[in-house]
Amino acid sequence: MNVQSIKGLVQPDRVHRAVYTDGALFELEMDRIFGRAWLILGHESQIRNPGDFFTTRMGRESVIVTRHTDGSVRVLVNRCAHRGARVCDAVAGTAAEFVCAYHGWTYGTDGSLRGVPLPGGYDRPAAEMTKGGLARVPRVATYRGFVFASLAEHGPSLTEFLGPLRASFDDFVDRAPAGEVETAGGVFKHAYHGNWKLVLENHNDTVHPAFVHASSIWAAREQPAAAGEAYSEIGVRQMLQNGAPWEVWENTGLWVAGYGHSWMGDYHDDDRLVAALDHPGFAEYRAALERRLGREGTARVLGELRWNSIVYPNCSFMSQFRQLRVVHPIAVDRTVVHAYSFRLKGAPEQMFRDTIAFSNVVNGTASPVLTDDLEVYERTQHGLGGRRTDWVYLGRGHGGDVAAGDGAFRGGTGTSEVHIRNQFAAWLEYMTAEA
Ligand code: FES
Ligand SMILES: [Fe+2]
């Protein structure tokens, strides 16, 4: 597909359905978006010590993220330099070297070729043929402990790429009394039959909860307020707030920035929040935070109420609730999402229990909330497969956005579709830029 025809798919307030359904466009997205952008891979706490590693994907590339013996973070393409087998099949672990299961070629934690069985039998030395081992992902960088990489040799620095969204990561980490977070409690994984963009469009969509999540709102309204520190209170509160009045949603802040990123403010205004957080653990947590930041600093950190932050094109996270989701496009109509929970270092264990309670409701595979979103992604994908109508309308709030400083814009109201239009502006930029 040439540049001109790609440009025709994205208009100021609508996009052609092909961006969700066309397999050839999906392949181009893997090259031009997932092959260029900084992608979040995980967190440094997953590879604490030399030899620690985890495997993940960067678009269609399978990669191994390692802590090398010199302490540096390396990202290696998980494809044997001999005949192409995936070298490491484990999700995570600790290894001195990686041995390919096919013919035993061996690689160091920096990807260097360490050994080849029967080396004399090849026409040329293996090290020369393979340029020294596993291919390395050219650019790797971290921000506040979060690990990113880019498959492109050149491009904006990670700092420039994140822009004002860095404040969301700062909020995530500054909430920890020890000034650090770590992944904990395992990973929720879910998949849906729909395009990868649908989940990123949904997380800052403030009109959908009242409809998509109606059944859990009704169920939550029938729950009596729990006395004391009920484990389920955090979850009930979340389900209830999905049914907040329209004026709450309209007045929720919704910001967008360069490269397709966006974030939204909090929409929780209920007394039950206070009740849910008012446990001895929270008081202890606040005191621990005050020891590092002082009273004012703590009030500032706890007063920063961000909801979802979207790092386009592969991440959505909730700094306030220590949740981070990585989006893996598998095919034009198939997506996998991995959801991680984080522990605030230096906080009482009760705080982590709150995190898990929240995660079970919002990201859990048995969640009464998430399952409804997945259903609606599949219905959308199904509807977009029809050929009678080509255009997808994204006009809500169009023309009403206002500049918000530091290159960001704010939607005229919290129910604007500005974040989706902003994602497509970035999409178009990636898809039509010269190699
Ligand atoms: S494919 Fe890996 S050693 Fe042959
Ligand atoms: Fe939802």
Tab-separated table of C-alpha atoms and ligand atoms in Angstrom:
chain	number	residue	atom	x	y	z
A	1	MET	CA	0.000	0.000	0.000
A	2	ASN	CA	1.538	3.342	-0.969
A	3	VAL	CA	1.799	6.435	1.204
A	4	GLN	CA	-1.027	8.205	-0.597
A	5	SER	CA	-3.514	5.431	0.012
A	6	ILE	CA	-2.439	5.119	3.671
A	7	LYS	CA	-3.032	8.852	4.122
A	8	GLY	CA	-6.551	8.424	2.780
A	9	LEU	CA	-7.426	6.098	5.689
A	10	VAL	CA	-7.123	8.698	8.456
A	11	GLN	CA	-9.199	11.873	8.410
A	12	PRO	CA	-9.589	14.466	11.194
A	13	ASP	CA	-12.709	12.903	12.704
A	14	ARG	CA	-12.880	9.442	11.162
A	15	VAL	CA	-10.772	6.464	10.065
A	16	HIS	CA	-11.320	3.783	7.461
A	17	ARG	CA	-12.239	0.393	8.911
A	18	ALA	CA	-9.242	-1.132	7.064
A	19	VAL	CA	-6.933	0.108	9.825
A	20	TYR	CA	-8.519	-2.549	12.063
A	21	THR	CA	-9.118	-5.331	9.550
A	22	ASP	CA	-6.544	-5.291	6.737
A	23	GLY	CA	-3.852	-7.967	7.149
A	24	ALA	CA	-1.381	-6.168	4.852
A	25	LEU	CA	-1.721	-2.988	6.911
A	26	PHE	CA	-1.087	-5.022	10.049
A	27	GLU	CA	2.198	-6.275	8.559
A	28	LEU	CA	3.151	-2.684	7.770
A	29	GLU	CA	2.290	-1.652	11.336
A	30	MET	CA	4.665	-4.308	12.654
A	31	ASP	CA	7.471	-2.815	10.507
A	32	ARG	CA	6.724	0.848	10.812
A	33	ILE	CA	5.191	1.236	14.265
A	34	PHE	CA	6.376	-1.735	16.326
A	35	GLY	CA	9.647	-1.767	14.348
A	36	ARG	CA	10.349	1.902	15.148
A	37	ALA	CA	8.724	3.111	18.365
A	38	TRP	CA	10.126	2.696	21.847
A	39	LEU	CA	8.250	-0.305	23.264
A	40	ILE	CA	7.972	-1.006	26.948
A	41	LEU	CA	9.302	-4.474	27.724
A	42	GLY	CA	9.079	-4.703	31.489
A	43	HIS	CA	10.747	-3.546	34.661
A	44	GLU	CA	14.274	-3.821	36.005
A	45	SER	CA	13.043	-5.753	39.055
A	46	GLN	CA	12.376	-8.687	36.682
A	47	ILE	CA	16.134	-8.938	36.033
A	48	ARG	CA	17.672	-7.954	39.320
A	49	ASN	CA	20.938	-9.931	39.141
A	50	PRO	CA	23.421	-10.849	36.398
A	51	GLY	CA	22.050	-13.826	34.460
A	52	ASP	CA	18.397	-12.994	35.204
A	53	PHE	CA	16.251	-12.843	32.100
A	54	PHE	CA	12.684	-12.781	30.791
A	55	THR	CA	11.289	-13.280	27.309
A	56	THR	CA	8.723	-11.120	25.564
A	57	ARG	CA	7.816	-9.798	22.118
A	58	MET	CA	8.449	-6.596	20.228
A	59	GLY	CA	5.777	-6.762	17.550
A	60	ARG	CA	6.535	-9.948	15.627
A	61	GLU	CA	10.071	-10.298	17.085
A	62	SER	CA	10.542	-12.610	20.021
A	63	VAL	CA	13.192	-11.161	22.373
A	64	ILE	CA	15.153	-12.074	25.511
A	65	VAL	CA	15.753	-9.297	28.040
A	66	THR	CA	18.837	-10.095	30.126
A	67	ARG	CA	20.979	-8.657	32.889
A	68	HIS	CA	24.495	-9.193	31.533
A	69	THR	CA	27.503	-9.993	33.729
A	70	ASP	CA	28.575	-6.332	33.606
A	71	GLY	CA	25.204	-5.295	35.059
A	72	SER	CA	23.834	-3.800	31.834
A	73	VAL	CA	20.393	-4.606	30.395
A	74	ARG	CA	20.563	-6.335	26.999
A	75	VAL	CA	17.749	-7.107	24.587
A	76	LEU	CA	18.512	-10.016	22.243
A	77	VAL	CA	16.487	-11.297	19.323
A	78	ASN	CA	15.324	-14.763	20.365
A	79	ARG	CA	16.260	-16.481	17.122
A	80	CYS	CA	19.169	-18.864	16.763
A	81	ALA	CA	21.917	-17.615	14.450
A	82	HIS	CA	22.225	-21.129	13.012
A	83	ARG	CA	18.885	-22.165	11.527
A	84	GLY	CA	16.525	-19.798	13.267
A	85	ALA	CA	14.979	-21.745	16.162
A	86	ARG	CA	13.721	-19.789	19.160
A	87	VAL	CA	16.641	-20.147	21.555
A	88	CYS	CA	15.024	-19.438	24.905
A	89	ASP	CA	11.623	-20.936	25.594
A	90	ALA	CA	11.312	-20.018	29.281
A	91	VAL	CA	9.146	-17.078	30.394
A	92	ALA	CA	11.791	-15.974	32.894
A	93	GLY	CA	14.713	-17.387	34.867
A	94	THR	CA	18.416	-17.173	35.554
A	95	ALA	CA	21.037	-18.538	33.178
A	96	ALA	CA	24.789	-18.352	32.606
A	97	GLU	CA	24.172	-18.938	28.909
A	98	PHE	CA	21.449	-19.858	26.444
A	99	VAL	CA	21.693	-23.169	24.602
A	100	CYS	CA	19.664	-23.708	21.444
A	101	ALA	CA	17.628	-26.899	21.718
A	102	TYR	CA	18.148	-27.792	18.057
A	103	HIS	CA	21.930	-28.265	17.518
A	104	GLY	CA	23.350	-26.933	20.748
A	105	TRP	CA	24.768	-23.554	19.706
A	106	THR	CA	25.415	-21.576	22.862
A	107	TYR	CA	25.152	-17.844	23.590
A	108	GLY	CA	26.181	-15.553	26.436
A	109	THR	CA	23.803	-13.195	28.240
A	110	ASP	CA	24.981	-10.466	25.839
A	111	GLY	CA	24.072	-12.667	22.844
A	112	SER	CA	27.675	-13.486	21.919
A	113	LEU	CA	28.286	-16.871	20.347
A	114	ARG	CA	30.060	-18.970	22.983
A	115	GLY	CA	30.136	-22.414	21.475
A	116	VAL	CA	29.292	-24.465	18.400
A	117	PRO	CA	29.339	-28.293	18.536
A	118	LEU	CA	31.445	-29.862	15.737
A	119	PRO	CA	32.734	-26.435	14.720
A	120	GLY	CA	35.098	-27.734	12.047
A	121	GLY	CA	32.264	-29.022	9.895
A	122	TYR	CA	31.036	-25.682	8.597
A	123	ASP	CA	32.439	-24.100	5.449
A	124	ARG	CA	33.156	-20.820	7.258
A	125	PRO	CA	33.650	-20.063	10.975
A	126	ALA	CA	30.219	-19.703	12.621
A	127	ALA	CA	31.186	-16.479	14.405
A	128	GLU	CA	31.950	-14.865	11.065
A	129	MET	CA	28.796	-16.154	9.375
A	130	THR	CA	26.529	-15.003	12.205
A	131	LYS	CA	28.238	-11.695	12.965
A	132	GLY	CA	28.988	-12.936	16.453
A	133	GLY	CA	25.781	-14.499	17.756
A	134	LEU	CA	22.198	-13.448	18.431
A	135	ALA	CA	21.037	-10.211	16.849
A	136	ARG	CA	20.888	-7.370	19.386
A	137	VAL	CA	18.014	-4.902	19.564
A	138	PRO	CA	19.840	-1.668	18.728
A	139	ARG	CA	18.431	0.737	21.329
A	140	VAL	CA	17.691	-0.040	24.978
A	141	ALA	CA	16.913	2.536	27.681
A	142	THR	CA	15.180	2.724	31.049
A	143	TYR	CA	13.047	5.350	32.719
A	144	ARG	CA	12.545	5.153	36.502
A	145	GLY	CA	13.222	1.409	36.318
A	146	PHE	CA	10.940	0.649	33.357
A	147	VAL	CA	12.762	-1.036	30.475
A	148	PHE	CA	12.170	0.115	26.892
A	149	ALA	CA	13.738	-0.855	23.586
A	150	SER	CA	13.464	0.161	19.968
A	151	LEU	CA	14.153	-2.014	16.924
A	152	ALA	CA	15.195	1.106	14.977
A	153	GLU	CA	18.845	2.221	14.933
A	154	HIS	CA	17.817	5.874	14.978
A	155	GLY	CA	14.949	7.886	16.346
A	156	PRO	CA	13.967	10.143	19.225
A	157	SER	CA	15.538	9.498	22.628
A	158	LEU	CA	13.327	7.748	25.188
A	159	THR	CA	13.039	11.024	27.127
A	160	GLU	CA	11.832	12.886	24.060
A	161	PHE	CA	9.494	10.031	23.125
A	162	LEU	CA	7.800	9.944	26.548
A	163	GLY	CA	7.559	13.731	26.803
A	164	PRO	CA	5.026	14.874	29.419
A	165	LEU	CA	3.960	11.269	30.012
A	166	ARG	CA	7.112	10.913	32.116
A	167	ALA	CA	5.113	12.490	34.933
A	168	SER	CA	2.855	9.411	34.997
A	169	PHE	CA	5.884	7.148	35.512
A	170	ASP	CA	7.170	9.571	38.155
A	171	ASP	CA	3.821	9.339	39.909
A	172	PHE	CA	4.041	5.523	39.789
A	173	VAL	CA	7.464	5.402	41.432
A	174	ASP	CA	7.239	8.421	43.754
A	175	ARG	CA	4.382	6.701	45.591
A	176	ALA	CA	6.829	4.146	47.005
A	177	PRO	CA	8.221	5.041	50.439
A	178	ALA	CA	11.592	3.599	49.361
A	179	GLY	CA	11.419	5.440	46.023
A	180	GLU	CA	11.273	2.196	44.025
A	181	VAL	CA	8.662	-0.267	42.804
A	182	GLU	CA	8.986	-3.937	41.886
A	183	THR	CA	6.816	-6.389	39.967
A	184	ALA	CA	5.110	-8.881	42.255
A	185	GLY	CA	2.213	-11.283	42.477
A	186	GLY	CA	2.475	-12.842	39.015
A	187	VAL	CA	1.039	-11.787	35.664
A	188	PHE	CA	-2.530	-11.865	34.372
A	189	LYS	CA	-2.681	-12.764	30.685
A	190	HIS	CA	-5.670	-12.396	28.452
A	191	ALA	CA	-6.400	-12.508	24.734
A	192	TYR	CA	-9.171	-11.270	22.505
A	193	HIS	CA	-10.217	-11.656	18.894
A	194	GLY	CA	-9.723	-8.059	17.889
A	195	ASN	CA	-7.182	-5.510	16.724
A	196	TRP	CA	-4.475	-4.280	19.124
A	197	LYS	CA	-5.627	-0.664	18.824
A	198	LEU	CA	-9.022	-1.401	20.380
A	199	VAL	CA	-7.647	-1.859	23.886
A	200	LEU	CA	-5.562	1.344	23.736
A	201	GLU	CA	-8.618	3.279	22.547
A	202	ASN	CA	-10.757	1.858	25.316
A	203	HIS	CA	-8.685	2.665	28.386
A	204	ASN	CA	-9.281	6.418	28.189
A	205	ASP	CA	-12.812	6.062	26.844
A	206	THR	CA	-15.019	7.511	29.570
A	207	VAL	CA	-18.356	7.010	27.837
A	208	HIS	CA	-18.199	3.224	27.727
A	209	PRO	CA	-18.228	2.226	31.428
A	210	ALA	CA	-21.882	3.147	31.981
A	211	PHE	CA	-22.863	0.759	29.177
A	212	VAL	CA	-20.206	-1.929	28.896
A	213	HIS	CA	-19.892	-2.308	32.666
A	214	ALA	CA	-23.575	-1.916	33.514
A	215	SER	CA	-23.963	-5.411	34.961
A	216	SER	CA	-21.125	-4.989	37.468
A	217	ILE	CA	-22.357	-1.476	38.365
A	218	TRP	CA	-25.787	-2.906	39.209
A	219	ALA	CA	-24.262	-5.740	41.226
A	220	ALA	CA	-22.033	-3.304	43.146
A	221	ARG	CA	-24.970	-1.053	44.002
A	222	GLU	CA	-26.562	-3.959	45.813
A	223	GLN	CA	-23.551	-4.466	48.064
A	224	PRO	CA	-23.808	-2.996	51.551
A	225	ALA	CA	-20.868	-0.771	52.448
A	226	ALA	CA	-18.324	-2.958	54.196
A	227	ALA	CA	-17.284	-2.181	57.726
A	228	GLY	CA	-13.551	-1.929	58.324
A	229	GLU	CA	-10.983	-3.194	55.890
A	230	ALA	CA	-12.924	-5.573	53.671
A	231	TYR	CA	-10.705	-7.107	50.988
A	232	SER	CA	-13.414	-6.627	48.373
A	233	GLU	CA	-14.089	-2.960	49.140
A	234	ILE	CA	-11.538	-1.644	46.617
A	235	GLY	CA	-13.140	-3.723	43.882
A	236	VAL	CA	-16.705	-2.784	44.792
A	237	ARG	CA	-15.732	0.855	44.780
A	238	GLN	CA	-14.247	0.537	41.289
A	239	MET	CA	-17.382	-1.143	39.941
A	240	LEU	CA	-19.588	1.504	41.553
A	241	GLN	CA	-17.596	4.379	40.133
A	242	ASN	CA	-17.996	3.032	36.612
A	243	GLY	CA	-21.562	4.206	37.099
A	244	ALA	CA	-20.589	7.778	38.056
A	245	PRO	CA	-22.942	10.543	36.786
A	246	TRP	CA	-22.163	12.092	33.398
A	247	GLU	CA	-20.968	15.368	34.930
A	248	VAL	CA	-18.187	13.472	36.693
A	249	TRP	CA	-16.964	12.001	33.408
A	250	GLU	CA	-17.311	15.302	31.552
A	251	ASN	CA	-15.144	16.999	34.185
A	252	THR	CA	-12.463	14.315	34.284
A	253	GLY	CA	-9.216	15.598	32.755
A	254	LEU	CA	-8.069	13.914	29.552
A	255	TRP	CA	-4.696	14.876	28.096
A	256	VAL	CA	-2.835	13.881	24.949
A	257	ALA	CA	0.786	14.368	23.874
A	258	GLY	CA	3.122	13.612	20.980
A	259	TYR	CA	3.740	10.057	19.721
A	260	GLY	CA	0.155	9.017	20.497
A	261	HIS	CA	0.343	9.099	24.309
A	262	SER	CA	-2.510	10.122	26.602
A	263	TRP	CA	-3.599	10.043	30.245
A	264	MET	CA	-6.714	10.737	32.205
A	265	GLY	CA	-7.401	12.171	35.646
A	266	ASP	CA	-9.233	10.366	38.399
A	267	TYR	CA	-13.019	10.142	38.391
A	268	HIS	CA	-13.395	8.746	41.884
A	269	ASP	CA	-15.208	11.164	44.135
A	270	ASP	CA	-16.934	8.786	46.483
A	271	ASP	CA	-16.807	8.591	50.252
A	272	ARG	CA	-16.186	4.896	49.912
A	273	LEU	CA	-12.701	5.697	48.654
A	274	VAL	CA	-11.895	7.217	51.987
A	275	ALA	CA	-13.455	4.258	53.734
A	276	ALA	CA	-11.626	1.753	51.529
A	277	LEU	CA	-8.255	3.373	52.130
A	278	ASP	CA	-8.828	4.168	55.749
A	279	HIS	CA	-7.115	1.143	57.242
A	280	PRO	CA	-4.199	1.032	59.675
A	281	GLY	CA	-1.927	-0.060	56.813
A	282	PHE	CA	-2.662	3.118	54.897
A	283	ALA	CA	-1.836	5.336	57.867
A	284	GLU	CA	1.427	3.427	58.263
A	285	TYR	CA	2.095	3.842	54.533
A	286	ARG	CA	1.506	7.567	54.672
A	287	ALA	CA	3.890	7.851	57.630
A	288	ALA	CA	6.581	5.908	55.711
A	289	LEU	CA	6.134	8.187	52.713
A	290	GLU	CA	6.353	11.244	54.955
A	291	ARG	CA	9.684	10.039	56.309
A	292	ARG	CA	11.108	10.335	52.787
A	293	LEU	CA	9.130	13.224	51.311
A	294	GLY	CA	7.915	15.218	54.269
A	295	ARG	CA	4.301	16.189	54.877
A	296	GLU	CA	3.966	18.485	51.874
A	297	GLY	CA	5.762	16.180	49.478
A	298	THR	CA	3.522	13.308	50.564
A	299	ALA	CA	0.377	15.377	50.120
A	300	ARG	CA	1.571	16.326	46.627
A	301	VAL	CA	2.308	12.703	45.635
A	302	LEU	CA	-0.932	11.299	47.055
A	303	GLY	CA	-2.880	14.225	45.592
A	304	GLU	CA	-1.756	13.383	42.047
A	305	LEU	CA	-4.794	11.447	40.867
A	306	ARG	CA	-4.095	9.916	37.492
A	307	TRP	CA	-6.097	7.069	36.098
A	308	ASN	CA	-4.947	5.331	32.910
A	309	SER	CA	-1.819	6.491	31.120
A	310	ILE	CA	-1.334	5.159	27.599
A	311	VAL	CA	2.164	4.811	26.167
A	312	TYR	CA	1.463	4.335	22.487
A	313	PRO	CA	1.741	1.770	20.957
A	314	ASN	CA	2.104	-1.006	23.514
A	315	CYS	CA	1.351	-0.027	27.094
A	316	SER	CA	-1.336	1.210	29.432
A	317	PHE	CA	-0.716	1.683	33.134
A	318	MET	CA	-2.340	2.951	36.321
A	319	SER	CA	0.228	4.691	38.489
A	320	GLN	CA	-2.200	5.186	41.366
A	321	PHE	CA	-3.054	1.468	41.499
A	322	ARG	CA	0.295	-0.072	40.548
A	323	GLN	CA	-0.969	-1.835	37.412
A	324	LEU	CA	0.787	-2.025	34.045
A	325	ARG	CA	-0.498	-3.705	30.900
A	326	VAL	CA	1.633	-4.609	27.898
A	327	VAL	CA	-0.200	-5.054	24.601
A	328	HIS	CA	1.043	-7.705	22.157
A	329	PRO	CA	-0.449	-7.652	18.658
A	330	ILE	CA	-0.524	-11.223	17.330
A	331	ALA	CA	-2.535	-10.799	14.130
A	332	VAL	CA	-4.799	-8.123	12.688
A	333	ASP	CA	-7.684	-9.615	14.689
A	334	ARG	CA	-5.856	-11.191	17.624
A	335	THR	CA	-4.255	-9.468	20.622
A	336	VAL	CA	-2.709	-10.657	23.873
A	337	VAL	CA	-2.412	-8.420	26.948
A	338	HIS	CA	-0.159	-9.080	29.950
A	339	ALA	CA	-1.075	-7.255	33.166
A	340	TYR	CA	1.525	-6.776	35.912
A	341	SER	CA	1.062	-5.684	39.501
A	342	PHE	CA	3.747	-3.775	41.408
A	343	ARG	CA	4.728	-3.548	45.032
A	344	LEU	CA	5.605	-0.163	46.529
A	345	LYS	CA	8.935	-0.805	48.226
A	346	GLY	CA	8.946	0.276	51.833
A	347	ALA	CA	5.124	0.197	52.133
A	348	PRO	CA	3.242	-2.073	54.568
A	349	GLU	CA	2.085	-5.363	53.074
A	350	GLN	CA	-1.556	-4.250	53.354
A	351	MET	CA	-0.901	-1.836	50.494
A	352	PHE	CA	0.073	-4.720	48.248
A	353	ARG	CA	-3.071	-6.574	49.302
A	354	ASP	CA	-5.043	-3.534	48.058
A	355	THR	CA	-3.135	-3.712	44.780
A	356	ILE	CA	-4.049	-7.351	44.303
A	357	ALA	CA	-7.698	-6.731	45.242
A	358	PHE	CA	-7.820	-3.986	42.645
A	359	SER	CA	-6.018	-6.076	40.044
A	360	ASN	CA	-8.419	-8.987	40.509
A	361	VAL	CA	-11.330	-6.731	39.642
A	362	VAL	CA	-9.766	-4.702	36.831
A	363	ASN	CA	-7.263	-7.052	35.182
A	364	GLY	CA	-8.048	-10.510	36.500
A	365	THR	CA	-9.058	-13.218	34.081
A	366	ALA	CA	-12.195	-13.790	36.164
A	367	SER	CA	-12.881	-10.058	36.447
A	368	PRO	CA	-16.526	-9.018	36.090
A	369	VAL	CA	-15.240	-5.781	34.478
A	370	LEU	CA	-12.505	-6.799	32.036
A	371	THR	CA	-14.546	-9.619	30.514
A	372	ASP	CA	-17.147	-7.098	29.343
A	373	ASP	CA	-14.471	-4.985	27.625
A	374	LEU	CA	-13.132	-8.061	25.842
A	375	GLU	CA	-16.630	-8.918	24.638
A	376	VAL	CA	-17.075	-5.446	23.202
A	377	TYR	CA	-13.685	-5.530	21.409
A	378	GLU	CA	-14.759	-8.757	19.720
A	379	ARG	CA	-18.130	-7.274	18.740
A	380	THR	CA	-16.350	-4.226	17.321
A	381	GLN	CA	-13.949	-6.367	15.315
A	382	HIS	CA	-16.890	-8.380	14.047
A	383	GLY	CA	-18.835	-5.261	13.039
A	384	LEU	CA	-15.831	-3.760	11.286
A	385	GLY	CA	-15.479	-6.911	9.203
A	386	GLY	CA	-18.651	-5.994	7.296
A	387	ARG	CA	-18.164	-4.160	4.005
A	388	ARG	CA	-21.299	-2.064	3.649
A	389	THR	CA	-19.878	0.865	5.645
A	390	ASP	CA	-16.255	1.977	5.539
A	391	TRP	CA	-15.897	4.741	8.110
A	392	VAL	CA	-15.421	4.674	11.868
A	393	TYR	CA	-16.555	7.942	13.444
A	394	LEU	CA	-14.225	9.530	16.047
A	395	GLY	CA	-15.747	12.996	16.168
A	396	ARG	CA	-16.666	13.332	19.823
A	397	GLY	CA	-15.088	16.582	21.094
A	398	HIS	CA	-13.409	17.257	17.738
A	399	GLY	CA	-12.447	20.924	17.469
A	400	GLY	CA	-12.740	21.492	21.216
A	401	ASP	CA	-9.216	20.563	22.338
A	402	VAL	CA	-7.098	23.131	24.172
A	403	ALA	CA	-3.301	23.480	24.515
A	404	ALA	CA	-2.118	22.350	27.957
A	405	GLY	CA	1.611	23.210	27.953
A	406	ASP	CA	4.676	20.997	27.455
A	407	GLY	CA	3.347	19.950	24.042
A	408	ALA	CA	0.212	18.407	25.536
A	409	PHE	CA	-3.435	19.061	24.738
A	410	ARG	CA	-6.478	18.621	26.867
A	411	GLY	CA	-9.817	17.395	25.619
A	412	GLY	CA	-12.552	20.041	25.923
A	413	THR	CA	-14.384	17.558	28.134
A	414	GLY	CA	-13.412	14.265	29.727
A	415	THR	CA	-15.643	12.368	27.310
A	416	SER	CA	-13.788	13.572	24.222
A	417	GLU	CA	-12.387	11.061	21.719
A	418	VAL	CA	-9.277	13.237	21.511
A	419	HIS	CA	-7.029	10.377	22.674
A	420	ILE	CA	-8.120	8.205	19.749
A	421	ARG	CA	-7.642	10.980	17.198
A	422	ASN	CA	-4.224	11.578	18.745
A	423	GLN	CA	-3.344	7.888	18.420
A	424	PHE	CA	-4.250	7.966	14.750
A	425	ALA	CA	-2.192	11.116	14.191
A	426	ALA	CA	0.805	9.173	15.529
A	427	TRP	CA	-0.229	6.099	13.527
A	428	LEU	CA	-0.212	8.121	10.332
A	429	GLU	CA	3.148	9.636	11.149
A	430	TYR	CA	4.779	6.249	11.735
A	431	MET	CA	3.077	4.630	8.763
A	432	THR	CA	4.034	7.282	6.232
A	433	ALA	CA	7.506	8.290	7.460
A	434	GLU	CA	10.485	7.404	5.284
A	435	ALA	CA	12.449	4.372	6.412
B	1	FES	S1	18.948	-23.887	14.966
B	1	FES	FE1	19.910	-23.392	16.818
B	1	FES	S2	21.633	-24.686	16.876
B	1	FES	FE2	20.708	-25.122	14.968
B	2	FE	FE	-13.901	-0.915	30.340
